[in-house]
Amino acid sequence: MAWSSVNRIEIAGELPVLRIAVEVRSRMPFRTPMLAICAFEDGHQDHHSQRIDEFMGGIVTQLRSGGEITGKRNTVTVIHNPLLNPLIASGEEPRFAADRLAVIGMGKSSDMNLEAVRVFAALAANKARELRLPSFALHPSKDLGSPADAVGQALAEGAILALYRYDRFKSEDKDDRPPEIGQISILPGERDVDPGLAKGVADGEKLAAATITARDLATGPANLVTATHLGERARELAAAHGFSATIFGKAELQEMGCGGILAVNSGSAEPPVMGVLRYDCGRPGARTLAVVGKGVTFDTGGISIKPASDMHFMRHDKSGACAVLGFMQAAATMQLPINVLGIFGATDNMPSGSAYRPGDVIRSYSGKNMEILNTDAEGRVVLADCLAYAVEQKPDAIVDMATLTGACVVALGHACSGLFSNNDALSAGLVQAGEAAGERLWRMPLWDEYREQIKAPLGDIKNIGGQAAGAITAAWFLANFVGDTPWAHLDIAGTAWTEGSWAVTPPYLQRDMATGVGVRLLTHFAQAWA
Ligand code: BES
Ligand code: MN
Ligand code: ZN
């Protein structure tokens, strides 16, 4: 055991379970501390919202004409309902029973998409939490522009993911924290209850739980979330949700010839792991999607060591592997109609007397020789083994996810992940899924010209290609290990976590934490790909 008992932090108690119940109710009046409704920038109003305003004495209309409520995206106006308590005290049956109204600005009604729905639910959830309410309700306008099941899923995703916190190590200020919200009700309004809504809500709950699995592991500090820990969690998740997990340890990786994972691991006191997970949907003729994740539990850069400032963020360098685990959970719990092969390579990247060096030549699982010119370009070295292993299993397509390059962040910032692929149809499906999931992708070129940059003096291929087009040469490195299999690489370096200094963070993400990017994207993709 590499860690002394003092250094090792245990998770206190059980692993977190999702305690928020989301339900669909058809009948008004419904007593709730807060009901959130939609306000559109163009003044559009659905029938139910109009009725609610009437019950509130026309206050919404009044605030609109006074310019206090504009309907602009990301605005929240809370209005108390002074009519309710006197009414109840007088023994009368109220026709509208919310203590407060939260009027959520939606932007223009012509611009509605699923992301707007998620943001609506997330803004309401954040407001309810800020007000320390035990529960709240959402009235989704009829005019959100998507089918009921997709709206239900987006509402549950947005609300639950907004309320997520990583606070297991906060032992001091527990009393300052608001009580947890246990119940979220969705009130579509009488007569408008589409059965698809409840099904969508149930899917959204499962998908949020799977995303939280990925967030927890990716945010987790590197002294806790080691490669061994990722392997253990993979086994636990497999047993809990109904997929299989084979975890290869160091000796097995040596036997298999996984030279890439072993080289990156060689400076470490923690053993490496390769996880192979399988979800079988049980449908004859179903397609198999392989998902491959970079699981570098901490990236110091190794001998080509990184500067000290901001190095702590490199605990998130396992985000690709965490997304694989979250996606496996989503596939199994949502019973996605495809087979999934999940593969991750996990190790930290440490400098030491036994570490791999610039100039080393490493034989990968595929048999190709990788010439190492920078030990900080380690993700591709780990993924080389994982991708070659995936290809052997003959999946219909491979999607890998990796916090691979700072160059991708320079190119695209934090608003999308980079997409690199040898297949147009696969790319188009992923881009579309990204739009629906609110996890956007932007495709980058993989022209032959760039490939020249990674031709090696000694080996078959070198692991860096110079300053220019760094995200693309990294993708080309990976492309060398997938052959003709339809493949897409997602560089999630700019989207896997958030930083407090960023200009824009959607209200269902937490600042300075992992986002769980990839889980919702691949789930949306799998639903369409089937
Ligand atoms: N994990 C990093 C990439 C990274 C950097 C992700 C910043 C998120 C934020 C990766 O292993 C790495 O160090 N890449 C190098 C490659 C270079 C040596 C060719 C980089 O991007 O600088
Ligand atoms: Mn690195
Ligand atoms: Zn890395």
XYZ file of C-alpha atoms and ligand atoms in Angstrom:
554
model
C 0.000 0.000 0.000
C 1.578 3.230 -1.112
C -0.296 5.505 1.256
C 0.142 5.612 5.000
C -3.095 5.484 6.947
C -2.676 9.178 7.719
C -2.519 10.167 4.080
C -5.424 8.044 3.031
C -8.815 9.717 3.200
C -11.744 7.365 3.451
C -15.214 8.164 2.295
C -17.299 8.646 5.400
C -20.306 6.375 5.441
C -22.115 5.084 2.416
C -21.646 6.323 -1.092
C -24.077 9.091 -1.926
C -27.438 8.057 -3.239
C -29.820 10.327 -5.009
C -32.478 11.298 -2.535
C -34.390 13.772 -4.638
C -37.696 12.444 -5.886
C -39.103 14.078 -8.987
C -42.786 13.494 -9.626
C -45.350 14.654 -12.127
C -48.645 15.933 -10.735
C -51.692 16.630 -12.781
C -53.949 18.346 -10.300
C -53.964 21.911 -9.086
C -54.147 23.287 -6.459
C -50.978 21.801 -5.109
C -49.398 23.183 -1.937
C -45.765 24.068 -2.561
C -43.312 26.555 -1.047
C -42.393 27.758 -4.537
C -43.745 27.305 -8.026
C -41.513 28.261 -10.952
C -43.084 29.468 -14.193
C -41.641 30.562 -17.533
C -41.532 34.178 -18.706
C -40.601 34.702 -22.346
C -38.782 37.767 -23.549
C -41.305 38.340 -26.347
C -44.196 38.358 -23.862
C -45.605 35.011 -25.006
C -47.612 33.365 -22.221
C -49.270 29.960 -22.026
C -52.782 29.483 -20.697
C -51.761 28.053 -17.321
C -49.212 30.750 -16.551
C -51.869 33.312 -17.333
C -54.285 31.648 -14.908
C -51.594 31.501 -12.232
C -51.045 35.230 -12.686
C -54.765 35.810 -12.252
C -54.724 33.850 -8.970
C -51.863 36.099 -7.874
C -53.942 39.218 -8.546
C -52.223 40.006 -11.875
C -48.905 40.804 -10.237
C -46.810 39.207 -12.994
C -48.480 41.296 -15.679
C -47.974 44.376 -13.528
C -44.253 43.675 -13.021
C -43.865 43.014 -16.728
C -45.359 46.317 -17.723
C -43.239 48.041 -15.080
C -40.168 46.464 -16.687
C -39.181 44.550 -13.553
C -39.778 41.210 -15.254
C -38.236 41.135 -18.720
C -38.180 37.423 -19.577
C -34.473 37.707 -20.377
C -32.559 34.412 -20.054
C -31.029 33.771 -16.612
C -33.277 36.185 -14.691
C -35.277 35.045 -11.644
C -37.972 37.088 -9.884
C -39.514 35.745 -6.680
C -42.967 37.016 -5.717
C -44.677 36.068 -2.463
C -48.348 35.108 -2.419
C -49.948 37.138 0.389
C -53.437 35.810 -0.462
C -52.746 32.213 0.452
C -52.469 32.084 4.250
C -55.497 34.303 5.047
C -57.503 32.155 2.643
C -56.456 28.910 4.324
C -57.091 30.466 7.776
C -60.607 31.407 6.757
C -61.280 27.762 5.942
C -61.675 28.365 2.240
C -60.261 25.977 -0.336
C -57.555 27.918 -2.254
C -57.589 27.539 -6.033
C -53.874 28.183 -6.187
C -51.611 27.071 -3.347
C -48.008 28.176 -3.855
C -46.381 30.306 -1.156
C -44.189 31.905 -3.781
C -43.898 32.244 -7.498
C -40.472 32.172 -9.152
C -40.714 33.789 -12.551
C -37.849 32.460 -14.663
C -36.690 34.411 -17.707
C -36.489 32.097 -20.719
C -35.377 34.349 -23.570
C -37.386 34.451 -26.800
C -40.065 31.775 -27.218
C -38.782 31.149 -30.754
C -35.350 30.190 -29.333
C -36.495 27.321 -27.129
C -34.432 24.144 -27.007
C -33.623 21.501 -24.388
C -30.803 23.559 -22.946
C -33.297 26.336 -22.149
C -35.448 23.765 -20.338
C -32.475 22.516 -18.309
C -31.503 26.074 -17.400
C -35.114 26.852 -16.369
C -35.159 23.918 -13.939
C -31.647 24.661 -12.686
C -32.380 28.350 -11.976
C -35.503 27.363 -10.036
C -33.589 24.713 -8.081
C -30.772 27.121 -7.210
C -33.288 29.718 -6.028
C -35.148 27.177 -3.870
C -31.867 26.128 -2.313
C -30.834 29.726 -1.692
C -34.199 30.323 0.052
C -33.708 27.098 2.065
C -36.961 25.595 0.880
C -37.529 21.859 1.416
C -39.214 21.378 -1.954
C -40.415 23.256 -5.001
C -42.496 22.806 -8.126
C -41.963 23.527 -11.811
C -44.612 24.474 -14.302
C -43.084 23.841 -17.728
C -44.750 26.002 -20.346
C -46.501 24.073 -23.112
C -44.360 26.007 -25.557
C -40.873 24.769 -24.798
C -40.524 23.446 -28.326
C -39.627 19.797 -27.604
C -41.645 16.599 -27.109
C -42.919 15.917 -23.569
C -40.484 13.073 -22.818
C -37.470 15.174 -23.793
C -38.810 18.092 -21.714
C -39.311 15.817 -18.697
C -35.802 14.443 -19.003
C -34.278 17.922 -19.321
C -36.217 19.218 -16.288
C -34.971 16.387 -14.080
C -31.409 16.685 -15.420
C -31.303 20.444 -14.883
C -32.807 20.473 -11.383
C -30.906 17.513 -9.932
C -27.553 18.471 -11.422
C -27.953 22.040 -10.133
C -28.480 20.770 -6.587
C -25.467 18.438 -6.681
C -22.667 19.278 -4.253
C -19.322 17.642 -3.575
C -19.186 18.279 0.170
C -18.088 15.002 1.724
C -14.921 16.589 3.109
C -16.684 19.611 4.604
C -16.904 18.664 8.247
C -16.947 22.167 9.759
C -19.736 24.285 8.350
C -22.488 21.675 8.118
C -24.926 23.977 9.967
C -24.495 26.744 7.422
C -25.731 24.513 4.689
C -29.344 24.669 3.607
C -31.426 21.559 4.239
C -31.443 19.233 1.276
C -34.296 19.527 -1.151
C -36.089 16.188 -1.080
C -38.875 16.711 -3.539
C -39.315 18.367 -6.907
C -42.787 18.364 -8.405
C -43.604 18.998 -12.012
C -47.000 20.522 -12.668
C -47.807 20.552 -16.357
C -51.355 21.676 -15.575
C -54.582 19.734 -15.798
C -55.546 18.315 -19.206
C -52.000 18.728 -20.465
C -50.419 15.677 -18.884
C -48.663 13.746 -21.629
C -47.654 10.259 -20.406
C -44.264 10.817 -22.051
C -43.484 13.473 -19.456
C -43.279 11.036 -16.520
C -41.178 8.600 -18.548
C -38.832 11.440 -19.472
C -38.578 12.542 -15.847
C -37.664 8.986 -14.782
C -34.942 8.858 -17.473
C -33.680 12.277 -16.441
C -33.318 11.129 -12.827
C -31.246 8.121 -13.913
C -29.125 10.190 -16.250
C -28.462 12.797 -13.564
C -27.459 10.036 -11.127
C -25.042 8.612 -13.713
C -23.603 12.079 -14.359
C -23.108 12.511 -10.621
C -21.169 9.229 -10.503
C -18.780 10.707 -13.072
C -18.582 14.079 -11.284
C -17.850 12.516 -7.891
C -14.986 10.429 -9.248
C -13.518 13.177 -11.420
C -13.634 15.804 -8.654
C -12.274 13.311 -6.115
C -8.720 14.098 -4.957
C -5.916 12.010 -6.381
C -4.928 10.580 -2.996
C -8.395 9.031 -2.778
C -9.300 8.289 -6.376
C -6.326 6.176 -7.422
C -6.300 3.762 -10.343
C -7.074 0.984 -7.869
C -10.032 2.983 -6.530
C -11.378 3.470 -10.066
C -11.160 -0.280 -10.579
C -13.004 -0.933 -7.321
C -15.711 1.591 -8.162
C -16.096 0.019 -11.602
C -16.732 -3.359 -9.948
C -19.212 -1.834 -7.470
C -21.108 0.018 -10.197
C -21.212 -3.109 -12.341
C -22.668 -5.156 -9.482
C -25.144 -2.430 -8.502
C -26.471 -1.629 -11.972
C -26.119 -4.822 -13.966
C -23.117 -4.760 -16.278
C -19.890 -6.735 -16.185
C -16.444 -5.499 -15.189
C -13.049 -7.063 -15.768
C -10.230 -5.166 -14.094
C -6.701 -5.877 -15.307
C -3.967 -5.151 -12.761
C -0.264 -4.490 -13.288
C 0.765 -8.131 -13.730
C -1.960 -8.729 -16.307
C -1.038 -5.561 -18.189
C 2.565 -6.812 -18.284
C 1.429 -10.153 -19.682
C -0.773 -8.461 -22.258
C 2.005 -6.134 -23.362
C 0.258 -2.859 -22.505
C 3.529 -0.966 -22.767
C 1.885 2.456 -22.909
C -0.010 2.246 -19.632
C 2.983 0.630 -17.946
C 5.411 3.290 -19.210
C 3.287 6.150 -17.900
C 2.858 4.247 -14.640
C 6.541 3.432 -14.242
C 7.300 6.463 -12.062
C 4.441 5.781 -9.692
C 4.027 4.022 -6.361
C 0.391 3.277 -7.281
C -0.299 0.335 -9.606
C -2.158 0.918 -12.893
C -5.468 -0.567 -13.985
C -7.254 -1.211 -17.234
C -10.992 -1.674 -16.910
C -13.088 -3.536 -19.480
C -16.826 -3.164 -18.905
C -19.677 -4.650 -20.847
C -23.361 -3.801 -20.983
C -25.473 -6.144 -23.084
C -28.900 -4.791 -23.983
C -30.201 -8.247 -24.830
C -31.588 -7.265 -28.225
C -30.593 -9.460 -31.171
C -28.676 -7.541 -33.817
C -28.040 -4.536 -31.544
C -24.983 -2.445 -32.407
C -21.984 -2.250 -30.104
C -20.474 1.087 -29.156
C -17.030 1.086 -27.554
C -16.327 4.022 -25.252
C -12.742 4.567 -24.169
C -11.567 6.935 -21.447
C -8.275 8.491 -20.335
C -7.947 7.875 -16.612
C -4.813 9.737 -15.559
C -5.593 10.122 -11.867
C -2.981 12.853 -11.514
C -0.825 14.372 -14.238
C 2.353 15.976 -12.931
C 3.814 15.802 -16.416
C 6.350 13.241 -15.194
C 10.021 13.971 -15.993
C 8.769 16.708 -18.383
C 7.222 18.195 -15.249
C 4.478 20.827 -15.296
C 4.762 24.206 -13.536
C 3.426 24.223 -9.956
C 0.651 26.782 -10.423
C -2.708 25.179 -11.151
C -1.228 21.690 -11.069
C -3.988 20.658 -8.644
C -6.465 20.799 -11.523
C -4.702 17.764 -12.958
C -6.644 15.543 -10.563
C -9.365 15.951 -13.190
C -7.172 14.279 -15.794
C -9.145 11.085 -15.161
C -12.382 12.696 -16.401
C -12.549 10.572 -19.573
C -12.457 7.342 -17.552
C -15.027 8.754 -15.116
C -17.325 9.551 -18.041
C -16.982 5.948 -19.215
C -18.103 4.735 -15.779
C -20.997 7.202 -15.667
C -22.068 6.208 -19.161
C -22.011 2.506 -18.268
C -24.312 3.323 -15.344
C -26.628 5.317 -17.623
C -26.721 2.548 -20.238
C -27.583 -0.126 -17.679
C -30.092 1.847 -15.597
C -31.841 3.411 -18.604
C -31.662 0.121 -20.533
C -30.250 1.826 -23.616
C -30.952 -0.198 -26.772
C -27.283 -0.760 -27.730
C -24.446 -2.891 -26.406
C -21.673 -0.921 -24.756
C -18.039 -1.878 -24.341
C -16.424 0.497 -21.834
C -12.642 0.646 -21.536
C -10.461 2.880 -19.412
C -6.756 3.064 -18.720
C -5.905 4.396 -15.260
C -2.620 5.495 -13.717
C -1.048 8.639 -12.395
C 1.865 10.283 -14.221
C 4.683 10.818 -11.719
C 8.371 11.728 -11.915
C 10.768 9.447 -10.061
C 13.900 7.342 -10.465
C 11.846 4.698 -12.214
C 9.822 7.059 -14.405
C 9.820 6.861 -18.191
C 11.942 9.471 -19.929
C 12.006 11.632 -23.044
C 13.814 9.609 -25.684
C 12.398 6.270 -24.532
C 10.842 3.998 -27.126
C 7.818 2.069 -25.880
C 6.129 -0.901 -27.518
C 2.362 -0.492 -27.286
C -0.262 -3.233 -27.047
C -0.746 -2.949 -30.825
C 2.940 -3.686 -31.445
C 3.654 -0.160 -32.705
C 6.686 1.566 -31.198
C 5.988 4.949 -29.630
C 8.897 7.336 -29.311
C 8.450 9.486 -26.214
C 9.670 13.055 -26.642
C 7.661 14.550 -23.794
C 6.413 12.539 -20.815
C 3.632 15.104 -20.320
C 1.980 13.898 -23.530
C 0.982 10.790 -21.560
C -2.736 10.559 -22.254
C -2.228 9.420 -25.841
C 0.336 6.856 -24.655
C -2.236 5.351 -22.257
C -5.020 5.512 -24.843
C -2.896 3.776 -27.501
C -3.209 0.509 -25.544
C -6.897 1.026 -24.727
C -7.871 1.853 -28.324
C -5.960 -1.114 -29.762
C -7.682 -3.368 -27.249
C -11.064 -1.889 -28.200
C -10.433 -2.480 -31.925
C -9.744 -6.180 -31.245
C -13.248 -6.519 -29.810
C -14.690 -5.466 -33.203
C -17.210 -2.844 -32.053
C -19.328 -0.994 -34.630
C -17.802 2.307 -33.520
C -15.373 3.699 -30.954
C -15.708 7.010 -29.130
C -12.857 8.022 -26.856
C -12.945 10.824 -24.290
C -9.817 12.431 -22.899
C -8.591 15.617 -21.252
C -5.889 15.360 -23.854
C -4.426 18.753 -24.742
C -4.101 22.291 -23.478
C -4.014 23.163 -27.186
C -7.688 22.185 -27.482
C -8.526 24.703 -24.746
C -6.557 27.368 -26.602
C -8.446 26.593 -29.801
C -12.010 26.220 -28.500
C -12.129 27.516 -24.935
C -14.709 26.042 -22.587
C -17.909 26.253 -24.623
C -17.461 22.943 -26.421
C -15.282 19.849 -26.649
C -13.117 19.143 -29.683
C -14.303 16.392 -32.031
C -11.882 14.500 -34.274
C -13.035 11.597 -36.386
C -12.421 9.345 -39.376
C -16.171 9.038 -40.025
C -18.649 11.724 -41.152
C -21.836 9.924 -40.091
C -20.517 9.220 -36.606
C -19.401 12.846 -36.300
C -22.781 14.180 -37.402
C -24.573 11.981 -34.854
C -22.276 13.119 -32.075
C -22.626 16.800 -32.955
C -26.413 16.453 -32.941
C -26.343 14.641 -29.584
C -24.127 17.387 -28.212
C -26.692 20.029 -29.157
C -29.493 18.063 -27.498
C -27.467 17.323 -24.376
C -26.099 20.851 -23.974
C -22.575 19.417 -24.294
C -21.523 20.890 -27.588
C -18.854 19.560 -29.924
C -16.927 21.286 -32.683
C -15.289 19.155 -35.343
C -11.645 19.806 -36.123
C -9.817 18.687 -39.279
C -7.659 15.562 -39.451
C -5.987 16.249 -42.787
C -2.963 14.197 -43.854
C -0.729 17.273 -43.695
C -0.862 17.230 -39.896
C 0.168 13.600 -39.735
C 3.666 14.491 -40.947
C 4.289 16.250 -37.635
C 4.347 13.004 -35.630
C 6.660 10.971 -37.870
C 9.382 9.627 -35.585
C 13.169 9.516 -35.949
C 13.496 6.174 -34.083
C 10.077 4.616 -33.521
C 6.936 4.213 -35.614
C 5.380 7.366 -34.201
C 6.406 10.119 -31.772
C 4.234 11.406 -28.967
C 4.421 15.138 -29.675
C 4.106 17.062 -32.922
C 5.326 20.527 -32.010
C 3.457 23.699 -31.052
C 1.301 24.002 -34.148
C -2.106 22.279 -34.135
C -1.366 20.442 -30.898
C -4.883 19.091 -30.434
C -4.904 17.745 -33.995
C -1.525 16.022 -33.851
C -2.633 14.406 -30.565
C -5.761 13.118 -32.323
C -3.628 11.850 -35.230
C -1.521 9.939 -32.729
C -4.692 8.173 -31.533
C -5.879 7.584 -35.101
C -2.830 5.357 -35.603
C -4.321 2.826 -33.205
C -7.902 2.514 -34.495
C -7.335 1.273 -38.057
C -10.514 1.429 -40.142
C -12.977 1.203 -37.252
C -15.358 4.190 -37.275
C -13.890 6.294 -34.498
C -14.316 9.664 -32.856
C -12.078 11.328 -30.296
C -13.495 13.920 -27.918
C -10.898 16.245 -26.408
C -12.654 17.329 -23.178
C -9.711 19.311 -21.746
C -11.775 22.527 -21.789
C -15.095 21.080 -20.622
C -14.333 18.419 -17.997
C -14.315 20.850 -15.101
C -15.108 24.480 -14.365
C -12.941 27.170 -12.848
C -14.213 30.023 -10.700
C -12.657 32.599 -13.006
C -14.723 31.601 -16.041
C -17.072 34.092 -17.629
C -19.946 31.654 -18.136
C -20.944 28.579 -16.122
C -24.412 27.101 -16.759
C -26.537 26.996 -13.571
C -26.516 23.169 -13.439
C -22.712 23.060 -13.060
C -20.785 23.873 -9.905
C -17.765 26.153 -9.936
C -14.313 24.561 -9.532
C -15.719 21.076 -9.936
C -15.978 18.306 -12.503
C -18.875 18.593 -14.945
C -19.390 14.917 -15.805
C -19.166 15.894 -19.472
C -19.657 13.002 -21.877
C -22.211 11.008 -19.901
C -25.264 12.926 -21.089
C -23.749 13.435 -24.541
C -23.175 9.717 -25.140
C -26.590 8.818 -23.718
C -28.325 11.154 -26.149
C -26.093 9.778 -28.903
C -26.828 6.144 -28.040
C -30.586 6.752 -28.048
C -30.370 8.027 -31.634
C -27.619 5.663 -32.849
C -29.654 2.551 -31.986
N -3.718 16.486 -19.240
C -2.955 17.322 -20.101
C -3.831 18.232 -20.953
C -4.565 19.328 -20.249
C -3.938 20.526 -19.996
C -5.884 19.182 -19.940
C -4.647 21.554 -19.396
C -6.587 20.205 -19.353
C -5.970 21.398 -19.082
C -2.102 16.490 -21.033
O -1.643 15.288 -20.535
C -0.906 17.309 -21.358
O -0.140 17.567 -20.476
N -0.780 17.710 -22.616
C 0.307 18.512 -23.042
C 0.787 17.971 -24.358
C 2.086 18.564 -24.816
C 3.221 18.110 -23.931
C 2.330 18.127 -26.241
C -0.199 19.943 -23.190
O -1.346 20.128 -23.595
O 0.537 20.857 -22.865
Mn 0.178 15.547 -19.482
Zn -2.750 14.459 -19.013
